[in-house]
XYZ file of N, CA, C and O in Angstrom:
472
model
N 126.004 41.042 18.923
C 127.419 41.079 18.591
C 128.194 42.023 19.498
O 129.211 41.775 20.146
N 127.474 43.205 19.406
C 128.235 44.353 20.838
C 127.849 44.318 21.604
O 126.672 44.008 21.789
N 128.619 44.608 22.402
C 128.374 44.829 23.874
C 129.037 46.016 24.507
O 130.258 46.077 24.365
N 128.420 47.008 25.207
C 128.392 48.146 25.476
C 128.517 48.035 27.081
O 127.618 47.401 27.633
N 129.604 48.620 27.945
C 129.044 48.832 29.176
C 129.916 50.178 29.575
O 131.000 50.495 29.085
N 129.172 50.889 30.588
C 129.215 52.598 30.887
C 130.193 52.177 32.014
O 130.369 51.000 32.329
N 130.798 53.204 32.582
C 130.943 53.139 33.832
C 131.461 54.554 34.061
O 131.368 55.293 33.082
N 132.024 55.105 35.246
C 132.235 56.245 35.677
C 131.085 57.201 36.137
O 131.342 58.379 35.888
N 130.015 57.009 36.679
C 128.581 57.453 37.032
C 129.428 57.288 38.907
O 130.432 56.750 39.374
N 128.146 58.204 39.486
C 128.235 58.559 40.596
C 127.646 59.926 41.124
O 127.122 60.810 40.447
N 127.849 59.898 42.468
C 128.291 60.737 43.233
C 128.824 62.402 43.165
O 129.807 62.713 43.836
N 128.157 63.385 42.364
C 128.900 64.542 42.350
C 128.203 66.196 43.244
O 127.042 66.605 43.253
N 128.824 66.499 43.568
C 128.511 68.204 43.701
C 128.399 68.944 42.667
O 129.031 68.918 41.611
N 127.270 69.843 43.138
C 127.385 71.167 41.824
C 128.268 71.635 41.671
O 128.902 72.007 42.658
N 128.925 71.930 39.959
C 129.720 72.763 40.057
C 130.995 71.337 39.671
O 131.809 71.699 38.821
N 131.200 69.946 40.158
C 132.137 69.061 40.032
C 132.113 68.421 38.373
O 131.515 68.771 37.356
N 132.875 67.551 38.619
C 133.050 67.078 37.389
C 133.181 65.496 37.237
O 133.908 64.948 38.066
N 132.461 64.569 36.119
C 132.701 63.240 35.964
C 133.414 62.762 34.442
O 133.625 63.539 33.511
N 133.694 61.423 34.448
C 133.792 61.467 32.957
C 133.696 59.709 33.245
O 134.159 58.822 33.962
N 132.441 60.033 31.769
C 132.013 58.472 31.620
C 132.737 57.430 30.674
O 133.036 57.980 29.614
N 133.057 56.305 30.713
C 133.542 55.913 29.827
C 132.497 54.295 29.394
O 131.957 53.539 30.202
N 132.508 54.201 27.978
C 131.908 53.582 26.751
C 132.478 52.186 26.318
O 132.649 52.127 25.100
N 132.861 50.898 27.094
C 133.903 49.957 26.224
C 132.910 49.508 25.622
O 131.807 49.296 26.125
N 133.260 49.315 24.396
C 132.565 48.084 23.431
C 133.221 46.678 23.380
O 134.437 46.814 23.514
N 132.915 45.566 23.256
C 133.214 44.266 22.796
C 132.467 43.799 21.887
O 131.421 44.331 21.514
N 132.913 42.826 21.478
C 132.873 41.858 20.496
C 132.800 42.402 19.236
O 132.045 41.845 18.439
N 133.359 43.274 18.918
C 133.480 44.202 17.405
C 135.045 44.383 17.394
O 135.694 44.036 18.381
N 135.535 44.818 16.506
C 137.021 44.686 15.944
C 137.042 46.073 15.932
O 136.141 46.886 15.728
N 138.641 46.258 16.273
C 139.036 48.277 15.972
C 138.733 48.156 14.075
O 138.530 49.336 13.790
N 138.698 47.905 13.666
C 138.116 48.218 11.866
C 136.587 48.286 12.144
O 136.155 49.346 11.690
N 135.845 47.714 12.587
C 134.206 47.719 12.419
C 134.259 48.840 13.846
O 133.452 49.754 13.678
N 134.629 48.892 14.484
C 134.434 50.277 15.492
C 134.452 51.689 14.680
O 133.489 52.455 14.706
N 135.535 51.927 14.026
C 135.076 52.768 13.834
C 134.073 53.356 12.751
O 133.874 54.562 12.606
N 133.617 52.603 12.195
C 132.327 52.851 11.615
C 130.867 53.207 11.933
O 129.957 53.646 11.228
N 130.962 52.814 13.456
C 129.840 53.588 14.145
C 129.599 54.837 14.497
O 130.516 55.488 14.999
N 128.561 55.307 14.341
C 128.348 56.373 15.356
C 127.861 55.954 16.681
O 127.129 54.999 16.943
N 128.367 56.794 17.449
C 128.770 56.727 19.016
C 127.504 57.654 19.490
O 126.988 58.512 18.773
N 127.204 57.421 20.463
C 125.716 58.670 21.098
C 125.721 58.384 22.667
O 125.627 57.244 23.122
N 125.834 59.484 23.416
C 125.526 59.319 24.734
C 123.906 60.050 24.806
O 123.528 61.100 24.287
N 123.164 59.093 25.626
C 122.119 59.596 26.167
C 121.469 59.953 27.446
O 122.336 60.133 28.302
N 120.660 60.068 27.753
C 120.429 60.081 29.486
C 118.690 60.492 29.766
O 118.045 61.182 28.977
N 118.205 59.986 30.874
C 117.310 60.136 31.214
C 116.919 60.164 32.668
O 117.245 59.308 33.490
N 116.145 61.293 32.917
C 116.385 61.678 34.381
C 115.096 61.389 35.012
O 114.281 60.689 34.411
N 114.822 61.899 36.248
C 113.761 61.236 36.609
C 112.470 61.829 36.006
O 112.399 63.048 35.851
N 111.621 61.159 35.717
C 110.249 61.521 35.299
C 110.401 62.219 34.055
O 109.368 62.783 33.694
N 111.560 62.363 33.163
C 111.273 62.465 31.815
C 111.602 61.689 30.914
O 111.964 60.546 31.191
N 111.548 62.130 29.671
C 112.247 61.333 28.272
C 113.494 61.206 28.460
O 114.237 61.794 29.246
N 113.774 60.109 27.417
C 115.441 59.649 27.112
C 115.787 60.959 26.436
O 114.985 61.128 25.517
N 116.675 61.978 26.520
C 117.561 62.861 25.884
C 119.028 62.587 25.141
O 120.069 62.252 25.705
N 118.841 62.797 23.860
C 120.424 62.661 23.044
C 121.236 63.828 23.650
O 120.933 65.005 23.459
N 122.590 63.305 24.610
C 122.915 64.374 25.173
C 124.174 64.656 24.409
O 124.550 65.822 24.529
N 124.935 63.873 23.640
C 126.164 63.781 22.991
C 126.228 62.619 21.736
O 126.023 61.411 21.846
N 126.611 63.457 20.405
C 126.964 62.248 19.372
C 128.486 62.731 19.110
O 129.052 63.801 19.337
N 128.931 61.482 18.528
C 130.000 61.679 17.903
C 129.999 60.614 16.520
O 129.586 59.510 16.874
N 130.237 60.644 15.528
C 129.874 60.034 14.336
C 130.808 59.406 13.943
O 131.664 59.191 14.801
N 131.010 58.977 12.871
C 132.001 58.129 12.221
C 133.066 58.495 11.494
O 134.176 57.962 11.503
N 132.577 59.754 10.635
C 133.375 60.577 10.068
C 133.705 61.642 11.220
O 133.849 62.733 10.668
N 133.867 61.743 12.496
C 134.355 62.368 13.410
C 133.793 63.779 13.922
O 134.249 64.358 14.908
N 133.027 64.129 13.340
C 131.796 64.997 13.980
C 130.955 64.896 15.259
O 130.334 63.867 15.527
N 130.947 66.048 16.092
C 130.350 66.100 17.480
C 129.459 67.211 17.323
O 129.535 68.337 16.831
N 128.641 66.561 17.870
C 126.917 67.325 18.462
C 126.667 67.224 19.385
O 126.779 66.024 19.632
N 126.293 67.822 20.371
C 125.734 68.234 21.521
C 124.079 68.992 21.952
O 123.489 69.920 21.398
N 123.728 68.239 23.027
C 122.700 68.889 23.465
C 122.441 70.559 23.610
O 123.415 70.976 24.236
N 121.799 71.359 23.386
C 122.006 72.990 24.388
C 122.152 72.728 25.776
O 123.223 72.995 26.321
N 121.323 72.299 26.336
C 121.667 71.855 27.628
C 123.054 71.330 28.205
O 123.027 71.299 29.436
N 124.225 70.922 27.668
C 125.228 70.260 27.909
C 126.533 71.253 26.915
O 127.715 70.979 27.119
N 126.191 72.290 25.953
C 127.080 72.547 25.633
C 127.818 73.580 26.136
O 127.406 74.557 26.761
N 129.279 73.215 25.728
C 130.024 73.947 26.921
C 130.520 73.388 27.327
O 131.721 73.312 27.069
N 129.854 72.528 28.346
C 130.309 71.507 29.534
C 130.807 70.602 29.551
O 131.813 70.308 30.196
N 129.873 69.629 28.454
C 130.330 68.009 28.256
C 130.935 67.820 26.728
O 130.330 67.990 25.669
N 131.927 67.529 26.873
C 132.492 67.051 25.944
C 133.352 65.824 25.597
O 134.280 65.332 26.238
N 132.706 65.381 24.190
C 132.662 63.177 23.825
C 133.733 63.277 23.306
O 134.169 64.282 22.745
N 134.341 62.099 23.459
C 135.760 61.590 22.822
C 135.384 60.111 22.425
O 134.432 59.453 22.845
N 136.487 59.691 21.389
C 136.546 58.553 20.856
C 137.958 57.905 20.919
O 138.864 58.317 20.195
N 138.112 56.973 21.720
C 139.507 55.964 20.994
C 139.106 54.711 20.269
O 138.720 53.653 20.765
N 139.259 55.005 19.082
C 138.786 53.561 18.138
C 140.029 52.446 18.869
O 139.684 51.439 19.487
N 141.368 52.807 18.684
C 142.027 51.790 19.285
C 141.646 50.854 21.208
O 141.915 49.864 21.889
N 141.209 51.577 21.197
C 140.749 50.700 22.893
C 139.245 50.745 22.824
O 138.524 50.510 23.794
N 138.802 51.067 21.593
C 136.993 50.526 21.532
C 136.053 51.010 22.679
O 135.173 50.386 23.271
N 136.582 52.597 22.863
C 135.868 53.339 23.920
C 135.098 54.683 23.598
O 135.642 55.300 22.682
N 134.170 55.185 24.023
C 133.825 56.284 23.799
C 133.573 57.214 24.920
O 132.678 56.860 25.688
N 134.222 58.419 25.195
C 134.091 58.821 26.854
C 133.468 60.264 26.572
O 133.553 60.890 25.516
N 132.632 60.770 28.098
C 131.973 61.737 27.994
C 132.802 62.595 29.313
O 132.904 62.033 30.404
N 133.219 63.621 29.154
C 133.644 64.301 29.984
C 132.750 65.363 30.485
O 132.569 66.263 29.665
N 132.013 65.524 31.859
C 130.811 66.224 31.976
C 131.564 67.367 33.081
O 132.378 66.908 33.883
N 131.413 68.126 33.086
C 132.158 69.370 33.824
C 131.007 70.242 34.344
O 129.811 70.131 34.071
N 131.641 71.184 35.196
C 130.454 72.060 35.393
C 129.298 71.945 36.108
O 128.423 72.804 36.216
N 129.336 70.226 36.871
C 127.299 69.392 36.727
C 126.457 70.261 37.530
O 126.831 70.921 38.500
N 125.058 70.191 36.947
C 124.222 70.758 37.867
C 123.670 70.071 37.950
O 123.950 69.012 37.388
N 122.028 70.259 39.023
C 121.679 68.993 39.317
C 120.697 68.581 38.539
O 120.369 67.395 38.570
N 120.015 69.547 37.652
C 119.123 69.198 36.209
C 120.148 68.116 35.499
O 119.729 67.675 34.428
N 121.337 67.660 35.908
C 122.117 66.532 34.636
C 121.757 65.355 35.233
O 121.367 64.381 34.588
N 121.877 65.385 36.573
C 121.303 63.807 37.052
C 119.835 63.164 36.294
O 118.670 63.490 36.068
N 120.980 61.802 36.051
C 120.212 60.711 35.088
C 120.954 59.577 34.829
O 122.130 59.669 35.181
N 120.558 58.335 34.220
C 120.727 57.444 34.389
C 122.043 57.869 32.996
O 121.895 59.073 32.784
N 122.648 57.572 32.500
C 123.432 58.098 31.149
C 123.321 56.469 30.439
O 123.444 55.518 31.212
N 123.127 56.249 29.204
C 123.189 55.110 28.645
C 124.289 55.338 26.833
O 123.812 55.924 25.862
N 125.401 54.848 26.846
C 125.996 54.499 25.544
C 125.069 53.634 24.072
O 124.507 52.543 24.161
N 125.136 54.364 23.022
C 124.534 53.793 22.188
C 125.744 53.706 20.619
O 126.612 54.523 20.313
N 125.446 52.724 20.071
C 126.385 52.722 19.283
C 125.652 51.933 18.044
O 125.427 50.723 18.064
N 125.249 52.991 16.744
C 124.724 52.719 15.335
C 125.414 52.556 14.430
O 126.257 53.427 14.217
N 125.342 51.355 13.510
C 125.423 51.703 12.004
C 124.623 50.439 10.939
O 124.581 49.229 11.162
N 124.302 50.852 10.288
C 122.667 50.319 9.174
C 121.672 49.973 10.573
O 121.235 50.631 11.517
N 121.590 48.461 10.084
C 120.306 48.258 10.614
C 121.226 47.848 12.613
O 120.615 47.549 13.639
N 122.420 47.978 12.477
C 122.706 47.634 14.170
C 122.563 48.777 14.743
O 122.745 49.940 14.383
N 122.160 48.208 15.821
C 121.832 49.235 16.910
C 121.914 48.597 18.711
O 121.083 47.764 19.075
N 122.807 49.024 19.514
C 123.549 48.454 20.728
C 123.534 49.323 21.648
O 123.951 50.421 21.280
N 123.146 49.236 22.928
C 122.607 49.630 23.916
C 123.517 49.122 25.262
O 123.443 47.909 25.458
N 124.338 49.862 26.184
C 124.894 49.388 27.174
C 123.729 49.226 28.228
O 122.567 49.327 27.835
N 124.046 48.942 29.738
C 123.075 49.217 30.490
C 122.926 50.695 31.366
O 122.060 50.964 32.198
N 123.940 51.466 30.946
C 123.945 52.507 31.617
C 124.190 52.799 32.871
O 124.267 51.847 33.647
N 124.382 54.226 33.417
C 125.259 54.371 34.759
C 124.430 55.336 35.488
O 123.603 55.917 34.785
N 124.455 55.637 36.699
C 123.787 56.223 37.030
C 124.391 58.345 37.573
O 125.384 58.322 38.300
N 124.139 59.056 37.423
C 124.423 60.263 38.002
C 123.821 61.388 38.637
O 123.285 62.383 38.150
N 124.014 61.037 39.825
C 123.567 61.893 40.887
C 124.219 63.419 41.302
O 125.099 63.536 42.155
N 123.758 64.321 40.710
C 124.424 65.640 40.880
C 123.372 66.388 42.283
O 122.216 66.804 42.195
N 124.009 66.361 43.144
C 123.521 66.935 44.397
C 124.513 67.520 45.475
O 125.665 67.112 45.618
N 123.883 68.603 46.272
C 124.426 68.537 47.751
C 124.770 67.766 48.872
O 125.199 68.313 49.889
């Protein structure tokens, strides 16, 4: 039913800044916002990491690793969820993937890629 795709990945210097953004389709602004929203990421040669939630009732959680820095937003009206990553070092480079829950759904974009380097 959803469909999730990332974009805003790239290209950064230490120290720069990105911000990802989350569209959903085929869900309605009423069933949007009932999800919880989750950015994740996975870098090379490790696990998938929950790097950012944002919930339904409007609550944000963050990684230790990311707090501070990155901070999630929601527009239920344009069916987006964006990650504003500041600060990057190059431990953040990873693929970043949008996830979006509620009961038994569960929706997966294909994710973006971020390269934090010299």
């Amino acid at each position: 039913q959803v469909h999730l795709v990332e974009s805003g990945g790239g290209l950064v210097q230490p120290g720069g800044s990105l911000r990802l953004s989350c569209a959903a389709s085929g869900i309605t602004f009423s069933s949007f916002r009932s999800y919880d929203m989750y950015w994740y990421r996975q870098g090379p040669g490790k696990q998938r990491e929950l790097v950012a939630s944002f919930s339904s009732a409007g609550s944000t959680n963050y990684a230790d690793s990311v707090k501070g820095r990155f901070t999630i937003s929601r527009d239920s009206a344009q069916r987006t969820v964006y990650l504003q990553m500041n600060s990057l070092k190059p431990e953040d480079t990873a693929v970043y993937s949008c996830n979006a829950k509620y009961y038994i759904h569960d929706y997966w974009g294909q994710g973006t890629q971020v390269t934090v380097a010299s």
